[in-house]
mmCIF file of C-alpha atoms in Angstrom:
data_model
loop_
_atom_site.group_PDB
_atom_site.id
_atom_site.type_symbol
_atom_site.label_atom_id
_atom_site.label_comp_id
_atom_site.label_asym_id
_atom_site.label_seq_id
_atom_site.Cartn_x
_atom_site.Cartn_y
_atom_site.Cartn_z
ATOM 1 C CA UNK G 1 31.664 123.417 124.814
ATOM 2 C CA UNK G 2 34.711 123.935 126.961
ATOM 3 C CA UNK G 3 37.964 122.140 127.495
ATOM 4 C CA UNK G 4 40.800 122.339 129.965
ATOM 5 C CA UNK G 5 44.490 121.547 129.924
ATOM 6 C CA UNK G 6 47.181 121.545 132.595
ATOM 7 C CA UNK G 7 48.507 124.522 134.533
ATOM 8 C CA UNK G 8 45.035 126.000 134.876
ATOM 9 C CA UNK G 9 44.942 126.517 131.126
ATOM 10 C CA UNK G 10 41.358 126.941 130.008
ATOM 11 C CA UNK G 11 40.022 127.188 126.493
ATOM 12 C CA UNK G 12 36.526 127.952 125.398
ATOM 13 C CA UNK G 13 35.629 126.364 122.121
ATOM 14 C CA UNK G 14 33.499 129.021 120.598
ATOM 15 C CA UNK G 15 31.316 127.120 118.200
ATOM 16 C CA UNK G 16 27.762 126.129 118.874
ATOM 17 C CA UNK G 17 24.857 125.568 116.551
ATOM 18 C CA UNK G 18 23.190 128.594 118.141
ATOM 19 C CA UNK G 19 26.163 130.852 117.450
ATOM 20 C CA UNK G 20 26.590 129.590 113.889
ATOM 21 C CA UNK G 21 22.875 129.964 113.123
ATOM 22 C CA UNK G 22 22.975 133.547 114.448
ATOM 23 C CA UNK G 23 26.106 134.186 112.391
ATOM 24 C CA UNK G 24 24.671 132.871 109.137
ATOM 25 C CA UNK G 25 21.340 134.621 109.747
ATOM 26 C CA UNK G 26 23.205 137.918 109.454
ATOM 27 C CA UNK G 27 24.162 137.100 105.885
ATOM 28 C CA UNK G 28 20.567 136.734 104.738
ATOM 29 C CA UNK G 29 20.195 140.486 105.011
ATOM 30 C CA UNK G 30 20.464 142.812 101.981
ATOM 31 C CA UNK G 31 23.736 144.174 103.430
ATOM 32 C CA UNK G 32 25.419 140.933 102.351
ATOM 33 C CA UNK G 33 24.986 142.073 98.743
ATOM 34 C CA UNK G 34 27.900 144.507 99.100
ATOM 35 C CA UNK G 35 30.353 141.624 98.600
ATOM 36 C CA UNK G 36 31.502 140.819 95.083
ATOM 37 C CA UNK G 37 33.699 137.796 94.329
ATOM 38 C CA UNK G 38 36.446 138.731 91.884
ATOM 39 C CA UNK G 39 38.736 136.156 90.251
ATOM 40 C CA UNK G 40 42.115 137.670 91.115
ATOM 41 C CA UNK G 41 41.477 139.801 94.181
ATOM 42 C CA UNK G 42 39.425 137.465 96.358
ATOM 43 C CA UNK G 43 36.582 139.307 98.077
ATOM 44 C CA UNK G 44 36.269 143.020 97.497
ATOM 45 C CA UNK G 45 34.027 144.872 99.881
ATOM 46 C CA UNK G 46 33.484 148.264 101.386
ATOM 47 C CA UNK G 47 35.594 147.094 104.330
ATOM 48 C CA UNK G 48 38.323 149.390 105.554
ATOM 49 C CA UNK G 49 41.473 147.274 105.386
ATOM 50 C CA UNK G 50 43.005 149.159 108.293
ATOM 51 C CA UNK G 51 43.630 146.710 111.127
ATOM 52 C CA UNK G 52 43.836 143.659 108.841
ATOM 53 C CA UNK G 53 47.258 142.124 108.395
ATOM 54 C CA UNK G 54 48.165 139.201 106.135
ATOM 55 C CA UNK G 55 51.153 137.045 107.001
ATOM 56 C CA UNK G 56 51.585 134.311 104.435
ATOM 57 C CA UNK G 57 48.127 132.782 104.079
ATOM 58 C CA UNK G 58 47.053 133.698 107.634
ATOM 59 C CA UNK G 59 45.060 136.833 108.441
ATOM 60 C CA UNK G 60 45.147 138.903 111.647
ATOM 61 C CA UNK G 61 42.186 141.185 112.398
ATOM 62 C CA UNK G 62 43.034 143.712 115.096
ATOM 63 C CA UNK G 63 40.342 144.647 117.637
ATOM 64 C CA UNK G 64 37.888 147.243 116.318
ATOM 65 C CA UNK G 65 38.283 149.317 119.502
ATOM 66 C CA UNK G 66 42.070 149.311 119.243
ATOM 67 C CA UNK G 67 42.320 147.818 122.747
ATOM 68 C CA UNK G 68 43.396 144.153 122.661
ATOM 69 C CA UNK G 69 41.716 142.311 125.570
ATOM 70 C CA UNK G 70 40.962 138.878 124.011
ATOM 71 C CA UNK G 71 42.039 136.741 121.060
ATOM 72 C CA UNK G 72 40.064 134.262 118.979
ATOM 73 C CA UNK G 73 42.059 131.777 116.884
ATOM 74 C CA UNK G 74 39.768 130.500 114.104
ATOM 75 C CA UNK G 75 40.309 127.532 111.777
ATOM 76 C CA UNK G 76 38.386 127.012 108.527
ATOM 77 C CA UNK G 77 36.937 123.802 107.125
ATOM 78 C CA UNK G 78 38.312 121.396 104.518
ATOM 79 C CA UNK G 79 39.201 123.094 101.233
ATOM 80 C CA UNK G 80 38.647 126.630 102.514
ATOM 81 C CA UNK G 81 41.137 129.227 103.790
ATOM 82 C CA UNK G 82 41.392 132.213 106.110
ATOM 83 C CA UNK G 83 40.077 134.327 103.210
ATOM 84 C CA UNK G 84 36.761 132.486 103.489
ATOM 85 C CA UNK G 85 36.133 134.080 106.894
ATOM 86 C CA UNK G 86 37.573 137.588 106.474
ATOM 87 C CA UNK G 87 34.193 139.053 105.586
ATOM 88 C CA UNK G 88 32.682 137.545 108.735
ATOM 89 C CA UNK G 89 35.356 138.686 111.172
ATOM 90 C CA UNK G 90 36.806 141.682 109.317
ATOM 91 C CA UNK G 91 33.798 143.993 109.483
ATOM 92 C CA UNK G 92 32.416 145.317 112.719
ATOM 93 C CA UNK G 93 28.763 145.170 111.637
ATOM 94 C CA UNK G 94 29.009 141.433 110.800
ATOM 95 C CA UNK G 95 31.440 140.168 113.406
ATOM 96 C CA UNK G 96 30.066 138.305 116.408
ATOM 97 C CA UNK G 97 33.198 138.792 118.527
ATOM 98 C CA UNK G 98 33.605 141.689 120.916
ATOM 99 C CA UNK G 99 35.231 144.870 119.681
ATOM 100 C CA UNK G 100 38.208 144.258 122.019
ATOM 101 C CA UNK G 101 38.911 140.861 120.427
ATOM 102 C CA UNK G 102 41.739 140.200 118.014
ATOM 103 C CA UNK G 103 40.941 137.444 115.499
ATOM 104 C CA UNK G 104 43.629 135.178 114.078
ATOM 105 C CA UNK G 105 42.386 133.400 110.945
ATOM 106 C CA UNK G 106 44.696 130.507 110.170
ATOM 107 C CA UNK G 107 44.977 128.685 106.841
ATOM 108 C CA UNK G 108 45.713 124.959 106.817
ATOM 109 C CA UNK G 109 48.564 123.611 104.703
ATOM 110 C CA UNK G 110 47.703 122.443 101.195
ATOM 111 C CA UNK G 111 47.989 118.657 101.004
ATOM 112 C CA UNK G 112 46.405 115.668 99.236
ATOM 113 C CA UNK G 113 43.121 114.503 100.796
ATOM 114 C CA UNK G 114 42.402 110.795 100.345
ATOM 115 C CA UNK G 115 38.584 110.985 100.350
ATOM 116 C CA UNK G 116 38.748 113.617 97.592
ATOM 117 C CA UNK G 117 40.636 111.285 95.254
ATOM 118 C CA UNK G 118 43.985 112.618 96.468
ATOM 119 C CA UNK G 119 43.288 116.153 95.277
ATOM 120 C CA UNK G 120 45.430 118.759 97.042
ATOM 121 C CA UNK G 121 43.572 121.368 99.060
ATOM 122 C CA UNK G 122 43.884 123.241 102.369
ATOM 123 C CA UNK G 123 43.366 120.613 105.055
ATOM 124 C CA UNK G 124 44.287 120.413 108.725
ATOM 125 C CA UNK G 125 44.756 116.631 108.326
ATOM 126 C CA UNK G 126 44.078 113.911 105.771
ATOM 127 C CA UNK G 127 40.725 112.127 105.812
ATOM 128 C CA UNK G 128 41.170 108.492 104.808
ATOM 129 C CA UNK G 129 37.551 107.337 105.026
ATOM 130 C CA UNK G 130 34.120 108.495 106.116
ATOM 131 C CA UNK G 131 32.936 104.989 106.970
ATOM 132 C CA UNK G 132 35.874 103.359 108.804
ATOM 133 C CA UNK G 133 35.941 104.282 112.473
ATOM 134 C CA UNK G 134 39.051 102.589 113.781
ATOM 135 C CA UNK G 135 42.586 103.732 114.568
ATOM 136 C CA UNK G 136 43.790 103.043 111.013
ATOM 137 C CA UNK G 137 41.401 105.639 109.601
ATOM 138 C CA UNK G 138 42.903 108.507 111.617
ATOM 139 C CA UNK G 139 45.704 110.750 110.346
ATOM 140 C CA UNK G 140 47.238 111.154 113.786
ATOM 141 C CA UNK G 141 50.466 112.636 112.413
ATOM 142 C CA UNK G 142 48.572 115.275 110.408
ATOM 143 C CA UNK G 143 46.422 116.178 113.402
ATOM 144 C CA UNK G 144 49.481 116.543 115.629
ATOM 145 C CA UNK G 145 51.375 118.626 113.019
ATOM 146 C CA UNK G 146 48.436 121.023 112.772
ATOM 147 C CA UNK G 147 48.009 121.061 116.539
ATOM 148 C CA UNK G 148 51.672 122.012 116.998
ATOM 149 C CA UNK G 149 51.286 124.904 114.559
ATOM 150 C CA UNK G 150 48.127 126.182 116.247
ATOM 151 C CA UNK G 151 49.701 125.813 119.695
ATOM 152 C CA UNK G 152 52.574 128.059 118.567
ATOM 153 C CA UNK G 153 49.982 130.715 117.743
ATOM 154 C CA UNK G 154 48.264 130.102 121.082
ATOM 155 C CA UNK G 155 51.478 130.694 123.023
ATOM 156 C CA UNK G 156 52.327 133.804 120.977
ATOM 157 C CA UNK G 157 48.884 135.294 121.549
ATOM 158 C CA UNK G 158 48.769 134.387 125.252
ATOM 159 C CA UNK G 159 52.085 136.173 125.728
ATOM 160 C CA UNK G 160 50.437 139.307 124.280
ATOM 161 C CA UNK G 161 47.575 138.819 126.771
ATOM 162 C CA UNK G 162 49.939 138.888 129.778
ATOM 163 C CA UNK G 163 49.884 135.104 130.070
ATOM 164 C CA UNK G 164 46.128 134.957 130.697
ATOM 165 C CA UNK G 165 44.789 131.830 128.945
ATOM 166 C CA UNK G 166 41.232 132.742 129.987
ATOM 167 C CA UNK G 167 41.309 135.538 127.406
ATOM 168 C CA UNK G 168 42.133 133.231 124.473
ATOM 169 C CA UNK G 169 39.444 131.406 122.488
ATOM 170 C CA UNK G 170 39.900 128.662 119.906
ATOM 171 C CA UNK G 171 37.197 127.869 117.380
ATOM 172 C CA UNK G 172 36.553 126.729 113.878
ATOM 173 C CA UNK G 173 34.177 125.494 111.251
ATOM 174 C CA UNK G 174 33.830 121.825 110.217
ATOM 175 C CA UNK G 175 37.338 120.300 110.090
ATOM 176 C CA UNK G 176 38.597 123.431 111.867
ATOM 177 C CA UNK G 177 36.050 122.835 114.640
ATOM 178 C CA UNK G 178 37.368 119.283 115.057
ATOM 179 C CA UNK G 179 40.856 120.728 115.464
ATOM 180 C CA UNK G 180 39.597 123.323 117.970
ATOM 181 C CA UNK G 181 37.950 120.626 120.103
ATOM 182 C CA UNK G 182 41.064 118.420 119.964
ATOM 183 C CA UNK G 183 43.337 121.318 120.923
ATOM 184 C CA UNK G 184 40.974 122.547 123.638
ATOM 185 C CA UNK G 185 40.841 119.120 125.264
ATOM 186 C CA UNK G 186 44.501 118.175 124.906
ATOM 187 C CA UNK G 187 46.685 121.319 125.009
ATOM 188 C CA UNK G 188 48.719 121.680 128.169
#
């Protein structure tokens, strides 16, 4: 799926069923067993933490080759965080991005989510209903707040790529995928 904005800005939304099925197929292998969930430390693995930088709740994974040619900005689904994808993007043998690609794993703000009885959790926007499909069921303000935050990251990363928007990719899982499609089709 692709989207385009003004000023010859192009974004590739890097999420297809084929890609996700290939990605999750990797985790059916015995190698996945090296990960152990610990209560206070998140995921511990044999991963070398060199090249992984945490800023607040966001995670930056530097290119494995050391040469930064592309950037992928990735958004998680409802109730998850950047930590939920570090084991996918933070290890060369499991990552499906090129070794010259920097990955920016963003974490949504924690906020009440109406469909989950108002429980607070990481969410890119509120979800009022799964059955209503009119304007009143959309959290337009929440979507635009999250879009503005992601667009700041887009502009920062594009500046590091010499202004070349063709080398920046935006993707996500579930609610994060919805945000990626919205941003890809509407960012100027």
